Coordinates of C-alpha atoms in Angstrom, one line a residue:
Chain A
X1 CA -14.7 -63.1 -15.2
X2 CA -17.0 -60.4 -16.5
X3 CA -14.5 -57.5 -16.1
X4 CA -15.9 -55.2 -18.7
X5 CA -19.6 -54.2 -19.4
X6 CA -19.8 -55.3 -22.6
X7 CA -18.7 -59.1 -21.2
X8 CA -21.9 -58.6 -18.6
X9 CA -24.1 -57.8 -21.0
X10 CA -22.7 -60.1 -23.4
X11 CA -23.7 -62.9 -21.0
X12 CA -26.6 -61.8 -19.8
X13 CA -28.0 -61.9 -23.7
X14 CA -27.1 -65.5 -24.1
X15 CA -28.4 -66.7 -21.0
X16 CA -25.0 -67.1 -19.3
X17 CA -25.6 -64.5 -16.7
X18 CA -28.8 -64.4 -14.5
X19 CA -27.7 -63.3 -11.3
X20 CA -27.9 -59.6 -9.7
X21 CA -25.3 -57.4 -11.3
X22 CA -23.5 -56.2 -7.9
X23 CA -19.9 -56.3 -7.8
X24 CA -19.5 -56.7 -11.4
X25 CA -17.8 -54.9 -13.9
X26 CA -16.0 -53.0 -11.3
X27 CA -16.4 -49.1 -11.9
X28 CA -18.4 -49.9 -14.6
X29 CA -21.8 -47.7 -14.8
X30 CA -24.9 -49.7 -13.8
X31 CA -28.2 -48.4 -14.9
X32 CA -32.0 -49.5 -13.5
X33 CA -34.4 -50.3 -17.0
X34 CA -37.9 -48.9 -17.5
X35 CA -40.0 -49.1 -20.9
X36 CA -42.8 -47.7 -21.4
X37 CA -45.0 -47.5 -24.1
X38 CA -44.5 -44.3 -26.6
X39 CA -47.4 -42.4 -25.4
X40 CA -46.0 -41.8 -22.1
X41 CA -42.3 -41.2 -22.9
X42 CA -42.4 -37.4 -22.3
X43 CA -44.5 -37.6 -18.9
X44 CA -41.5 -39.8 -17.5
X45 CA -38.4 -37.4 -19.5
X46 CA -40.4 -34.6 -17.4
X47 CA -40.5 -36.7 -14.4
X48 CA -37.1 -37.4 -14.1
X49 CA -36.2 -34.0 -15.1
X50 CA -38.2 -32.7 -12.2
X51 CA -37.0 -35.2 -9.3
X52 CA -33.2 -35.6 -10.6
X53 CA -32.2 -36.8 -7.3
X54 CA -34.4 -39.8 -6.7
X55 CA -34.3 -39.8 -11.0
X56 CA -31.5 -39.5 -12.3
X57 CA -31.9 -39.8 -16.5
X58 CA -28.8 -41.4 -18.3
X59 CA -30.2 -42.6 -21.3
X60 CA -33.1 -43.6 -23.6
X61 CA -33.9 -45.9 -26.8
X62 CA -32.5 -43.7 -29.8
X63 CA -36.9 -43.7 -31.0
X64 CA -39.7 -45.6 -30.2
X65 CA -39.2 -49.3 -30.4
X66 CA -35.2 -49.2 -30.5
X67 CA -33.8 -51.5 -28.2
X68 CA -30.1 -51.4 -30.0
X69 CA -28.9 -47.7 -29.6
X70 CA -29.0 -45.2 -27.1
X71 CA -30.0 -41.5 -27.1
X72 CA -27.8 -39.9 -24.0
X73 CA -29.0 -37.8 -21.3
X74 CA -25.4 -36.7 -20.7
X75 CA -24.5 -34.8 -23.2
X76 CA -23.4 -31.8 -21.4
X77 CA -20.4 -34.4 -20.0
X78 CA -19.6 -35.2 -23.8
X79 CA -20.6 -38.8 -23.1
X80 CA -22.9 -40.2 -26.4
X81 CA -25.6 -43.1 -26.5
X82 CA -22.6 -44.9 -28.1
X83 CA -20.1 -44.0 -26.2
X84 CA -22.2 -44.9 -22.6
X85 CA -23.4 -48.4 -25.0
X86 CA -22.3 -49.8 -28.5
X87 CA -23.4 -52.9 -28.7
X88 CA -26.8 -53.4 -26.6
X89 CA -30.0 -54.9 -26.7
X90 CA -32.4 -54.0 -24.2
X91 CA -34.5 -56.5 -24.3
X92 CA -31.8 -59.2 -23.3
X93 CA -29.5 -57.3 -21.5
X94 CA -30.4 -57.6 -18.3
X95 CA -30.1 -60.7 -16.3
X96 CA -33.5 -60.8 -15.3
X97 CA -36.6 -58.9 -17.0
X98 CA -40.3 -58.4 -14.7
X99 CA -43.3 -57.9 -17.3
X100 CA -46.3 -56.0 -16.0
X101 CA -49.6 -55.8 -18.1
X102 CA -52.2 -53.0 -17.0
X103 CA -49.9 -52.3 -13.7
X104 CA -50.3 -56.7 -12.5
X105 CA -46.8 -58.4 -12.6
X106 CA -47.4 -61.0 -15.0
X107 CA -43.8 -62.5 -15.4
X108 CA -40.4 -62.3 -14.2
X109 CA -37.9 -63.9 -17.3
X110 CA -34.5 -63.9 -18.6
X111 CA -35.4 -61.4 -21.7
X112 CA -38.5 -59.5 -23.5
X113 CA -37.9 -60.2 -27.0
X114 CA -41.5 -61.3 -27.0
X115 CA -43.0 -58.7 -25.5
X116 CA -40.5 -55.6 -27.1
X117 CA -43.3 -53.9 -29.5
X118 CA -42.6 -51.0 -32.1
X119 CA -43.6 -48.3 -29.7
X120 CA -41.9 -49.2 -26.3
X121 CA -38.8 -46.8 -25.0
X122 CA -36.4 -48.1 -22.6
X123 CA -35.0 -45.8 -20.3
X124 CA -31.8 -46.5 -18.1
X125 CA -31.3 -44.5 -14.8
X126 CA -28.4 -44.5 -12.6
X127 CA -27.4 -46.8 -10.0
X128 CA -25.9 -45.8 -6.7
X129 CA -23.3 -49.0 -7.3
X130 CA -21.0 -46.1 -8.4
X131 CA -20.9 -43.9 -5.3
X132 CA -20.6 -47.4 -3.2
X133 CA -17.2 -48.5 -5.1
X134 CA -15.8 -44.7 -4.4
X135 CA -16.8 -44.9 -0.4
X136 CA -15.0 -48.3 -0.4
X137 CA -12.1 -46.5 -2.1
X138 CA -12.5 -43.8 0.7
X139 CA -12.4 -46.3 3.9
X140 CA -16.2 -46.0 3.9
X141 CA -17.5 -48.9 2.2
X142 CA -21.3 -49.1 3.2
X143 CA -22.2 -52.1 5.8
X144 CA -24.1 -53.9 3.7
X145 CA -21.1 -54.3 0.8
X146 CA -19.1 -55.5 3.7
X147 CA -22.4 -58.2 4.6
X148 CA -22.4 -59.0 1.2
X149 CA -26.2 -58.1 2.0
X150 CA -29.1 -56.0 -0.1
X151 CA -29.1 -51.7 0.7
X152 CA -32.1 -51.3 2.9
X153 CA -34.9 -49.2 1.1
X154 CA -37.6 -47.5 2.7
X155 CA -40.8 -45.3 1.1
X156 CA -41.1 -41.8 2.0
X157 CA -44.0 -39.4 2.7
X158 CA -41.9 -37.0 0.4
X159 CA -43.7 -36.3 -2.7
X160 CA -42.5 -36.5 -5.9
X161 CA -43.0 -33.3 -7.9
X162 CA -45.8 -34.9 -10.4
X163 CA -45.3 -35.5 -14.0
X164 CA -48.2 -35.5 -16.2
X165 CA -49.7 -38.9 -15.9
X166 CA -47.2 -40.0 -13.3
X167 CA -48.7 -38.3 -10.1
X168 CA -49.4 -39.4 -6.5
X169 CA -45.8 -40.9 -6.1
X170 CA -43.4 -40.9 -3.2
X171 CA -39.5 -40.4 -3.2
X172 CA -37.9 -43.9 -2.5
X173 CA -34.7 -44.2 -0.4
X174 CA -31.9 -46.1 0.5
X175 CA -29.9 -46.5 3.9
X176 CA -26.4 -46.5 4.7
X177 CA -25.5 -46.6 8.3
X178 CA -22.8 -44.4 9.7
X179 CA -20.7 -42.6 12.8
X180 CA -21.6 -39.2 12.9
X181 CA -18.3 -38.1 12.4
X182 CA -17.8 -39.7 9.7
X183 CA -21.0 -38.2 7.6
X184 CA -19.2 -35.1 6.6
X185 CA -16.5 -37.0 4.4
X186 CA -19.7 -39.5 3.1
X187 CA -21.2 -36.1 2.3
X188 CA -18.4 -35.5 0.0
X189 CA -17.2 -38.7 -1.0
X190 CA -20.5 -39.2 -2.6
X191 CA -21.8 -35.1 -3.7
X192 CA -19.7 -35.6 -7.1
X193 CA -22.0 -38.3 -8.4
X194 CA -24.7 -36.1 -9.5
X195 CA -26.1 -39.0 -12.3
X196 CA -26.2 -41.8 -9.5
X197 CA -27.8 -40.1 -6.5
X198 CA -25.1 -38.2 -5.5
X199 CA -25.0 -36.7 -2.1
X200 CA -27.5 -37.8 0.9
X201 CA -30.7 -36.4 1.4
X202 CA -30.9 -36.6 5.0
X203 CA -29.1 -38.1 7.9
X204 CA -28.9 -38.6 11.6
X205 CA -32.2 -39.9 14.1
X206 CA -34.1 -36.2 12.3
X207 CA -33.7 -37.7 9.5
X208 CA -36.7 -40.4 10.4
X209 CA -39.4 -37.9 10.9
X210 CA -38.3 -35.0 7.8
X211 CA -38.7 -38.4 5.5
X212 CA -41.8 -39.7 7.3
X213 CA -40.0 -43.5 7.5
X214 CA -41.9 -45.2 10.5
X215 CA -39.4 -47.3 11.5
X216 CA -35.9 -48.6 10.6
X217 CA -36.4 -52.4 11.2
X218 CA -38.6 -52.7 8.8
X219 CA -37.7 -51.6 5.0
X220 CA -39.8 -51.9 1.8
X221 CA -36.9 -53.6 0.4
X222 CA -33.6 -55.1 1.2
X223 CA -32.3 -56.3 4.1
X224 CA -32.7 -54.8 7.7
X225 CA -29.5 -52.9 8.6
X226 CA -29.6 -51.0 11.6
X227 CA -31.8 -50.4 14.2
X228 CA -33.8 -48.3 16.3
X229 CA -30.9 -47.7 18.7
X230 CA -28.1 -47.3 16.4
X231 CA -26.8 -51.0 16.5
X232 CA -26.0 -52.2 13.5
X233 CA -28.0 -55.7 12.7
X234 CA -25.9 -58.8 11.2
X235 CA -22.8 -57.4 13.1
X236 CA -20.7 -59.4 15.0
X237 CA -19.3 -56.6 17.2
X238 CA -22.8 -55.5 18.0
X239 CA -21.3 -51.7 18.3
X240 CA -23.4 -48.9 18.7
X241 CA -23.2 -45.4 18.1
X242 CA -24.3 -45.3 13.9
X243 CA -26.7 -43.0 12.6
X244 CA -28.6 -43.3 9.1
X245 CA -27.5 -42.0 6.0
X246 CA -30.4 -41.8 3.7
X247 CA -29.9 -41.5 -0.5
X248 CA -32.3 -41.1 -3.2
X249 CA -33.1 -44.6 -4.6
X250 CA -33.7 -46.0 -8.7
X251 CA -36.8 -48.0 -7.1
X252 CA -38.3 -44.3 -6.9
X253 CA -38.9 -44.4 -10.8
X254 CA -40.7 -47.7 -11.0
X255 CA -42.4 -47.0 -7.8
X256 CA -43.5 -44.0 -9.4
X257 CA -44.9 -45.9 -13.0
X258 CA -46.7 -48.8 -10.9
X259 CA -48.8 -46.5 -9.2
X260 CA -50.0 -44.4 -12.1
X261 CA -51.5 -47.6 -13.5
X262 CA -50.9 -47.6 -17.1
X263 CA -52.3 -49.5 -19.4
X264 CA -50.7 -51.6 -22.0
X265 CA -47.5 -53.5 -21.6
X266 CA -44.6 -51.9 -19.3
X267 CA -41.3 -53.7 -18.0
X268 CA -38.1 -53.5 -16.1
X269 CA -35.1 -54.8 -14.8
X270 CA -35.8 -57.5 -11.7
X271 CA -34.2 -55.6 -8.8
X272 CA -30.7 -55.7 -8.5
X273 CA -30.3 -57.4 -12.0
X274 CA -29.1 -54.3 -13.9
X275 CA -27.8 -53.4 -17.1
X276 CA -24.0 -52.9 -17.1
X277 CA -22.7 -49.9 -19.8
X278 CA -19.6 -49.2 -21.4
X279 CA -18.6 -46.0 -19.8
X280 CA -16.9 -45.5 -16.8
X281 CA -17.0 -43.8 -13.6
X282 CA -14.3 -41.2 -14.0
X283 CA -15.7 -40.3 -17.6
X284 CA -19.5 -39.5 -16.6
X285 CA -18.3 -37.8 -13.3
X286 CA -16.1 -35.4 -13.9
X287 CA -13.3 -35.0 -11.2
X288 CA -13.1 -38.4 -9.8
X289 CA -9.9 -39.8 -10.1
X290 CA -10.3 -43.3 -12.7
X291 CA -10.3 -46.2 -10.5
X292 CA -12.5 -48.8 -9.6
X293 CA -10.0 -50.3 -6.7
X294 CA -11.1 -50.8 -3.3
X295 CA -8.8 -50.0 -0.2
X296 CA -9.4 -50.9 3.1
X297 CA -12.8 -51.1 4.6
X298 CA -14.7 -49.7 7.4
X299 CA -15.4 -52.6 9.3
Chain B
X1 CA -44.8 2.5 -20.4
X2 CA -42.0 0.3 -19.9
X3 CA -43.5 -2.6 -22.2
X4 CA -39.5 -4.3 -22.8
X5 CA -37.1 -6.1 -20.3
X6 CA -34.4 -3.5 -21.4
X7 CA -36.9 -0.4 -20.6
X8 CA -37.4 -1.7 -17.3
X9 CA -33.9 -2.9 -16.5
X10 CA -33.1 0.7 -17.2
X11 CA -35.6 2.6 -15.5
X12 CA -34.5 0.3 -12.3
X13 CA -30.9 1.5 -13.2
X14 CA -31.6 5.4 -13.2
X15 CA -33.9 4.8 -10.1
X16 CA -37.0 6.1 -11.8
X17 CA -38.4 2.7 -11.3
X18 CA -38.8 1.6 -7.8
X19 CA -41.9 -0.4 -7.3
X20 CA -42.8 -4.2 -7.9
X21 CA -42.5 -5.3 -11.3
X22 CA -45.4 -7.6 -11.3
X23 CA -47.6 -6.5 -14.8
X24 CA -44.3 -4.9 -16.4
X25 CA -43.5 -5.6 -20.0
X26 CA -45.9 -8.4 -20.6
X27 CA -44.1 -12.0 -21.8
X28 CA -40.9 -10.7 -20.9
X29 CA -38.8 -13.6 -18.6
X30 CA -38.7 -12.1 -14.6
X31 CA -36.0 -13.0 -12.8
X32 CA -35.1 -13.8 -8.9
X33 CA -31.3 -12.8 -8.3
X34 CA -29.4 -14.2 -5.1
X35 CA -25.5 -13.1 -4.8
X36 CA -23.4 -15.0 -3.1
X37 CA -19.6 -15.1 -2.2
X38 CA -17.6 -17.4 -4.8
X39 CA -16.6 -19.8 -2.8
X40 CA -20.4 -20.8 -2.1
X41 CA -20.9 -20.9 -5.9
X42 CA -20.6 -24.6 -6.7
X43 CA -22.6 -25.3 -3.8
X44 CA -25.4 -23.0 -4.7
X45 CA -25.4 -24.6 -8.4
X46 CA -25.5 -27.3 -7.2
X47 CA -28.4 -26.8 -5.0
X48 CA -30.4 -25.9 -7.8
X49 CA -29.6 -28.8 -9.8
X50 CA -30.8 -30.9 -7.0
X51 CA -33.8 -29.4 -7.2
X52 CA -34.9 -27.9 -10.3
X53 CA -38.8 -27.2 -9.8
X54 CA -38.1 -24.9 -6.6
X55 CA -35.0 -23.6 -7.9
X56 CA -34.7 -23.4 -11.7
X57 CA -31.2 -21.7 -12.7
X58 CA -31.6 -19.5 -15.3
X59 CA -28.4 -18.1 -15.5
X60 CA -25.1 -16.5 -13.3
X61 CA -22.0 -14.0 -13.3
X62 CA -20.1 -14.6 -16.4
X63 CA -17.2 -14.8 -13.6
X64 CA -17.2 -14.1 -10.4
X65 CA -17.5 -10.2 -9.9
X66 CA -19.1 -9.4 -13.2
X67 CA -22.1 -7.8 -12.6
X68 CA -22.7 -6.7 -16.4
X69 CA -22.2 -10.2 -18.7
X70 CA -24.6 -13.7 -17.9
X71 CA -23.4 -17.1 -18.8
X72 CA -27.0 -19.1 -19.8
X73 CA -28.0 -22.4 -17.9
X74 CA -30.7 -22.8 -20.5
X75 CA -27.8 -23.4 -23.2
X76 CA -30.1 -26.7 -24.3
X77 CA -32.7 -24.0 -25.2
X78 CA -30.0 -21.9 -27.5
X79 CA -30.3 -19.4 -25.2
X80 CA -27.2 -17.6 -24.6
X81 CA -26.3 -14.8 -21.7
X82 CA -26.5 -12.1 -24.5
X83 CA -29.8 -13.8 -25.7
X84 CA -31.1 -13.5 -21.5
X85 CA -30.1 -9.8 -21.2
X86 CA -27.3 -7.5 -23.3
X87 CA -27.0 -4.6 -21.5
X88 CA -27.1 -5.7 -17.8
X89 CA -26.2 -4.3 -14.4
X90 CA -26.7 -7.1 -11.9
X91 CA -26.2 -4.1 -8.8
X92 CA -28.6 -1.7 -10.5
X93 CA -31.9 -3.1 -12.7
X94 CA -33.6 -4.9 -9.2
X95 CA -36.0 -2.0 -8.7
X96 CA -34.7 -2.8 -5.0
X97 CA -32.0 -4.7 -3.2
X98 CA -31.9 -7.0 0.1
X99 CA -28.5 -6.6 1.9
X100 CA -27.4 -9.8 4.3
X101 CA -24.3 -9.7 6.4
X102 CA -23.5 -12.5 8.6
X103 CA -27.1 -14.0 8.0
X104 CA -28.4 -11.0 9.1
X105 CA -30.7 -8.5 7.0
X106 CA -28.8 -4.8 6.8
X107 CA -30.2 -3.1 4.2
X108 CA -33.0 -2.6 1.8
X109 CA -31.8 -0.1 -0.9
X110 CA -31.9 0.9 -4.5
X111 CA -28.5 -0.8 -5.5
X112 CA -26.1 -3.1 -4.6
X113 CA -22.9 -1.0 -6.0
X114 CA -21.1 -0.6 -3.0
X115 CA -21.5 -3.6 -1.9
X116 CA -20.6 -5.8 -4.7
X117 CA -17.3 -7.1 -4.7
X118 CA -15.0 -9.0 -6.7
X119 CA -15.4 -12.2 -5.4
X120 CA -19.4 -11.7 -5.8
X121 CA -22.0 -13.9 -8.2
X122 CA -25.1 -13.4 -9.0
X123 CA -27.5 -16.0 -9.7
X124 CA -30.9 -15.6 -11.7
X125 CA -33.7 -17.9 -11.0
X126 CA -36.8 -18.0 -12.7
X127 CA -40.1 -16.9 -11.6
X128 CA -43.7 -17.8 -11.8
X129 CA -44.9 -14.4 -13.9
X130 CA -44.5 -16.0 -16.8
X131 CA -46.7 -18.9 -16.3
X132 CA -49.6 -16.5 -14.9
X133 CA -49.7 -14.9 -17.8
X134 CA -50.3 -18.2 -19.8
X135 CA -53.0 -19.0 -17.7
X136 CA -54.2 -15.6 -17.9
X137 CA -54.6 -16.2 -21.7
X138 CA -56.1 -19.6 -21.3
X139 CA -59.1 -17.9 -19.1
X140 CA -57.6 -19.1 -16.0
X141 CA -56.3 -16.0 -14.4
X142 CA -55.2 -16.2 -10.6
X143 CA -56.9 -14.9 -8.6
X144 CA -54.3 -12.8 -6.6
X145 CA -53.8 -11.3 -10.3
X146 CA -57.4 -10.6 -10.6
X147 CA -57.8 -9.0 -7.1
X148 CA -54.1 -7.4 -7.6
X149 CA -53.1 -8.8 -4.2
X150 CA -49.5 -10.6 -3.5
X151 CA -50.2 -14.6 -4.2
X152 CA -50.1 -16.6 -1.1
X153 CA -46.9 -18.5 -0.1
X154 CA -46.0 -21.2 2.4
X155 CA -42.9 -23.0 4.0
X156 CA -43.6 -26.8 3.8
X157 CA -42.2 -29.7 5.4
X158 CA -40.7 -30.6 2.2
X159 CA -37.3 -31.1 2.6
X160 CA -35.2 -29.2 0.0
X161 CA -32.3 -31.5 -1.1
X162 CA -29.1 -30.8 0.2
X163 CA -26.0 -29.6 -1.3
X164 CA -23.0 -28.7 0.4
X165 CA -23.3 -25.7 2.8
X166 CA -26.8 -25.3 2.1
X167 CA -28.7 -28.3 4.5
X168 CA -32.0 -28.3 6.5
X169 CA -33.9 -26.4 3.9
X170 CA -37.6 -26.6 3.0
X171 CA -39.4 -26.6 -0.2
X172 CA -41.2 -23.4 -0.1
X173 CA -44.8 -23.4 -2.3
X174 CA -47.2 -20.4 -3.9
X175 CA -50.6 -21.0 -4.0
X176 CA -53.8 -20.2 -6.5
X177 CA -56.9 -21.4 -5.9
X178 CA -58.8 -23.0 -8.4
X179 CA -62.3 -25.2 -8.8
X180 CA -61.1 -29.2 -9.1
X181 CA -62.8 -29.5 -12.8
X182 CA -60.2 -26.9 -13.3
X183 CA -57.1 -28.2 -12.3
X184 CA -56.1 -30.4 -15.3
X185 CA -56.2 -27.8 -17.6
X186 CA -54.2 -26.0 -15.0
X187 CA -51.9 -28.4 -15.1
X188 CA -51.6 -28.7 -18.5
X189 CA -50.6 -24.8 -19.5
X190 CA -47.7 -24.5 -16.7
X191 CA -46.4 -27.7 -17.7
X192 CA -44.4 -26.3 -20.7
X193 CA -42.7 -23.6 -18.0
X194 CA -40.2 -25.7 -16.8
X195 CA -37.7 -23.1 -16.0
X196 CA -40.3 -21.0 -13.8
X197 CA -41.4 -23.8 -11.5
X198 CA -43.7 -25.7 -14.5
X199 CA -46.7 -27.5 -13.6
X200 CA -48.2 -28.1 -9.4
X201 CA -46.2 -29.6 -7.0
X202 CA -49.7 -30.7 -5.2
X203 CA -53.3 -29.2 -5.2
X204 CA -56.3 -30.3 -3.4
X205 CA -57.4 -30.2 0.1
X206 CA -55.4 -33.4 0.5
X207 CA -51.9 -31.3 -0.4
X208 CA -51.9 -29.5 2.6
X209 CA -51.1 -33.1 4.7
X210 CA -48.9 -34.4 1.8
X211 CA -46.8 -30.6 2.3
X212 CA -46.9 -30.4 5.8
X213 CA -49.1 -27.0 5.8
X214 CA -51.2 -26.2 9.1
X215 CA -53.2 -23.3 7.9
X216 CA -54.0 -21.8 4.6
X217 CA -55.1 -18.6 6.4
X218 CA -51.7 -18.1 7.5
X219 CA -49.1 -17.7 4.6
X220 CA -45.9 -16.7 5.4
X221 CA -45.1 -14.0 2.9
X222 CA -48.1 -13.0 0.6
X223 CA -51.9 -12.0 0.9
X224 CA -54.7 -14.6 1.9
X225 CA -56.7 -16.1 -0.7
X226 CA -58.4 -19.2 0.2
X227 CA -60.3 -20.3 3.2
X228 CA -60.4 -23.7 4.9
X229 CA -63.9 -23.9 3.5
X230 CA -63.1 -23.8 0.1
X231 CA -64.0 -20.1 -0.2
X232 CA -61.5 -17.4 -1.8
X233 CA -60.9 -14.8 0.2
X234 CA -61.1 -11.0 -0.8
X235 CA -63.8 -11.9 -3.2
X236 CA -66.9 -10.1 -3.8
X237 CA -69.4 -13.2 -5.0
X238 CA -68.3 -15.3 -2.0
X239 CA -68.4 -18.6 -4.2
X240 CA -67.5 -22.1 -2.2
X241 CA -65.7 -24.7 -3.9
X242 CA -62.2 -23.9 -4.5
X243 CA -59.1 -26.4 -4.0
X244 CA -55.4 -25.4 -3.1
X245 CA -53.3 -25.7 -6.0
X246 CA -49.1 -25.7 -5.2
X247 CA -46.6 -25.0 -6.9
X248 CA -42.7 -24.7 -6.5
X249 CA -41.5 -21.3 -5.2
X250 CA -38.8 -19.0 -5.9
X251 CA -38.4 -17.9 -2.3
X252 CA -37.0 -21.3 -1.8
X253 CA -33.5 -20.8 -2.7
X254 CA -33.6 -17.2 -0.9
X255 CA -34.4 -19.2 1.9
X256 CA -32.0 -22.2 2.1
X257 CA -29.3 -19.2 1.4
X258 CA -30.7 -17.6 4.8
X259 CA -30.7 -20.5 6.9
X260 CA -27.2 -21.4 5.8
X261 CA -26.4 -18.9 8.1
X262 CA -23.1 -17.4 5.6
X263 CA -20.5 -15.6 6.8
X264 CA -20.0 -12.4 4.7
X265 CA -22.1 -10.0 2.3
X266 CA -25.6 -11.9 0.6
X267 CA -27.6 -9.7 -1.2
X268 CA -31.0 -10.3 -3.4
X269 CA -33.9 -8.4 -4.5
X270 CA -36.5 -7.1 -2.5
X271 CA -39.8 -9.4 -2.7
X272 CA -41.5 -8.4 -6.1
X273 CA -38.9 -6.5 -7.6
X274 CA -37.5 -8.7 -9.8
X275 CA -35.0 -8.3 -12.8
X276 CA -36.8 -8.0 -16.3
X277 CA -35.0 -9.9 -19.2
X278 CA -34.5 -9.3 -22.3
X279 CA -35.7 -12.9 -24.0
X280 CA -39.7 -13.2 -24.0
X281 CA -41.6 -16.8 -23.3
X282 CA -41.8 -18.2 -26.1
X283 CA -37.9 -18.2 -26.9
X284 CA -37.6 -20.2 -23.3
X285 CA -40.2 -22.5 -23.4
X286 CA -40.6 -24.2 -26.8
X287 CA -44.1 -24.7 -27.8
X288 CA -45.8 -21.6 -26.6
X289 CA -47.2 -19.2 -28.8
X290 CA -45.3 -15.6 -28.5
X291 CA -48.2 -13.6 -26.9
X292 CA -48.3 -12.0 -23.8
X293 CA -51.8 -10.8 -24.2
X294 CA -54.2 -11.4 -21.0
X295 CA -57.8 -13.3 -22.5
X296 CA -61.0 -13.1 -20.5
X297 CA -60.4 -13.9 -17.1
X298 CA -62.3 -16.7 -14.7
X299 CA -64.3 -14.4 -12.4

């Protein structure tokens, strides 16, 4: 089984893995992949510095065209490009690589050796697989973990504080469904991860009309998870009484580089297939306790 | 004249200084400060963190009651709490003090000394002088500096990301007007200030649907300046064809500290009379030329 990160990415690079990364590598750091060409490398360093939330910054290619070692975002928590990665390639990494060409998808593949030129700089952001392993740990595992489904993702009319080139964009969110009296301890369960999201950014019915989301049943991504009356969908009990529990979401990021349009030759991570790293939960997060075991579930 | 941070600080501390400090000792870093009770500290921080452009953390108490010694948030920069001010008295160099008990405004007085206690820390934040002056020098002068009025400021529907305690906040925006073949230029000199709000949040007459403001002739705190026409207000020539231009506020964090409702003593400056510094622009914000000389104006 692929118990470490260096095993994931080990397999992903020869082909051997090329399914989405969740449940993997338990307590293992996840990131989301975006490379850009060099030109536009400090727009996106000051876009993720001004929207940390939706944003959050763990790492970038050491210089331009690097794809083998890691300049850290995380310094202030003592955690190195080698110590969050030793041995990584980002152009094979990932299970699963999309390829866009003057903002048009032009391919979805297992790696982009080919396309890797001497002035692209990958950038990994964090992943709110993190924060999902410590609700589980806390009795609190999110619905769709349980479903063995996709987190429900839903544009916002929130804008994102514009970067140089990268302007026009919205904050991206995911959904987690919950009983109100149990958002207080999701609150803090989740507030410590400050590089994967970390606390909510809204919750409750309000929550629907501060974010501008439309309507619940129908997500930009993922899978449907609760609806308009606070049942939860694919549940067998059919109970009601859950409220949403929004996050800031690693689509934002990409969302944000499709629509500036860039020319030139820009690539990511398929969605959900993400580059597993070497560091741990405990050591990026300060405070958490170092486990990646989960105890009994919500259900 | 008091042309240094420490000149003013100290003219604020003797009480021969009690009026805004908007124009004083030119280049030198101004300062928001918000006290707070310990035991909201880490939630305030983190509040900030969450949302840098709004909120940018300069600096705080060494420990909680110091009033005279700074620990730096800009320690990436190499800028230490010695380096932001020496010889400070957070109760004393605010020309003038807000006093909050239970949520509740108190007091508006010339310091804070008998109120500060030991459990008390103050916060700096940074604050958009320093930017003006940039676009001052690059011919782009506000026009609330030109007209020496108060620049206009407005609550949005932003919401403010939350973090502990502090919940339910908005983002809370300044606005200069400016004509559209202006506004990349704009753009470009207030990127580099990214610890006093850097560049726009939004501008053009399309911002005011994507912030969730009704009515530019209405700002909450500060003077009019631009009509729904497109004409500046308070201006002599009358000219047509000005656009909004937004940009993250330091009344923001003032104002997710009210609505938090506290219980116990919150204190602050008084609108305008902000701390002076010690370190000038160009030691915060790499890349700038040290010069806080004005250039011709736009008129």
């Amino acid at each position: 089984m692929l118990q470490t990160g260096l095993a994931a990415r080990l397999a992903a690079r020869t082909g051997a893995l090329a399914h989405p990364t969740s449940g993997l590598a338990p307590s293992y750091l996840q990131a989301n992949l975006v490379v850009l060409p060099a030109r536009h490398a400090a727009d996106f360093r000051l876009l993720c510095a001004r929207n940390p939330v939706p944003c959050p910054l763990l790492a970038e290619s050491q210089h331009p065209g690097s794809a083998t070692a890691l300049r850290s975002h995380l310094a202030a928590t003592g955690v190195t490009g080698a110590t969050l990665a030793a041995d990584i390639d980002l152009r094979r990494d990932a299970p699963r690589y999309r390829v866009y060409r003057d903002g048009e998808l032009v391919a979805e593949k297992a790696d982009v050796a080919a396309e890797w030129a001497d002035d692209h700089v990958g950038f990994l952001i964090g992943c709110s697989y993190s924060f999902e392993a410590a609700l589980a740990a806390a009795g609190l595992a999110p619905r769709h973990v349980v479903q063995q489904r996709n987190v429900a993702m839903y544009r916002t009319a929130v804008p994102l504080a514009p970067a140089g080139v990268f302007t026009g964009a919205t904050v991206v969110v995911s959904m987690r469904p919950y009983r109100p009296e149990h958002v207080g301890r999701v609150r803090e369960v989740t507030r410590p991860f400050g590089a994967t999201h970390g606390e909510p950014l809204a919750w409750g019915w309000e929550a629907l009309a501060q974010l501008g989301i439309g309507d619940l049943a129908r997500p930009e991504w993922g899978d449907v998870c609760l609806t308009g009356d606070g049942r939860r969908a694919f549940c067998r009990d059919d109970s009601e009484g859950f409220v949403p529990v929004f996050w800031g979401c690693g689509v934002t990021p990409q969302e944000a580089v499709m629509r500036a349009g860039l020319e030139g030759t820009v690539m990511g991570h398929a969605p959900g297939h993400m580059i597993v790293l070497d560091v741990r939960d405990h050591e990026v997060f300060p405070g958490l306790v170092g486990s990646g075991e989960v105890a009994e579930v919500e259900r």
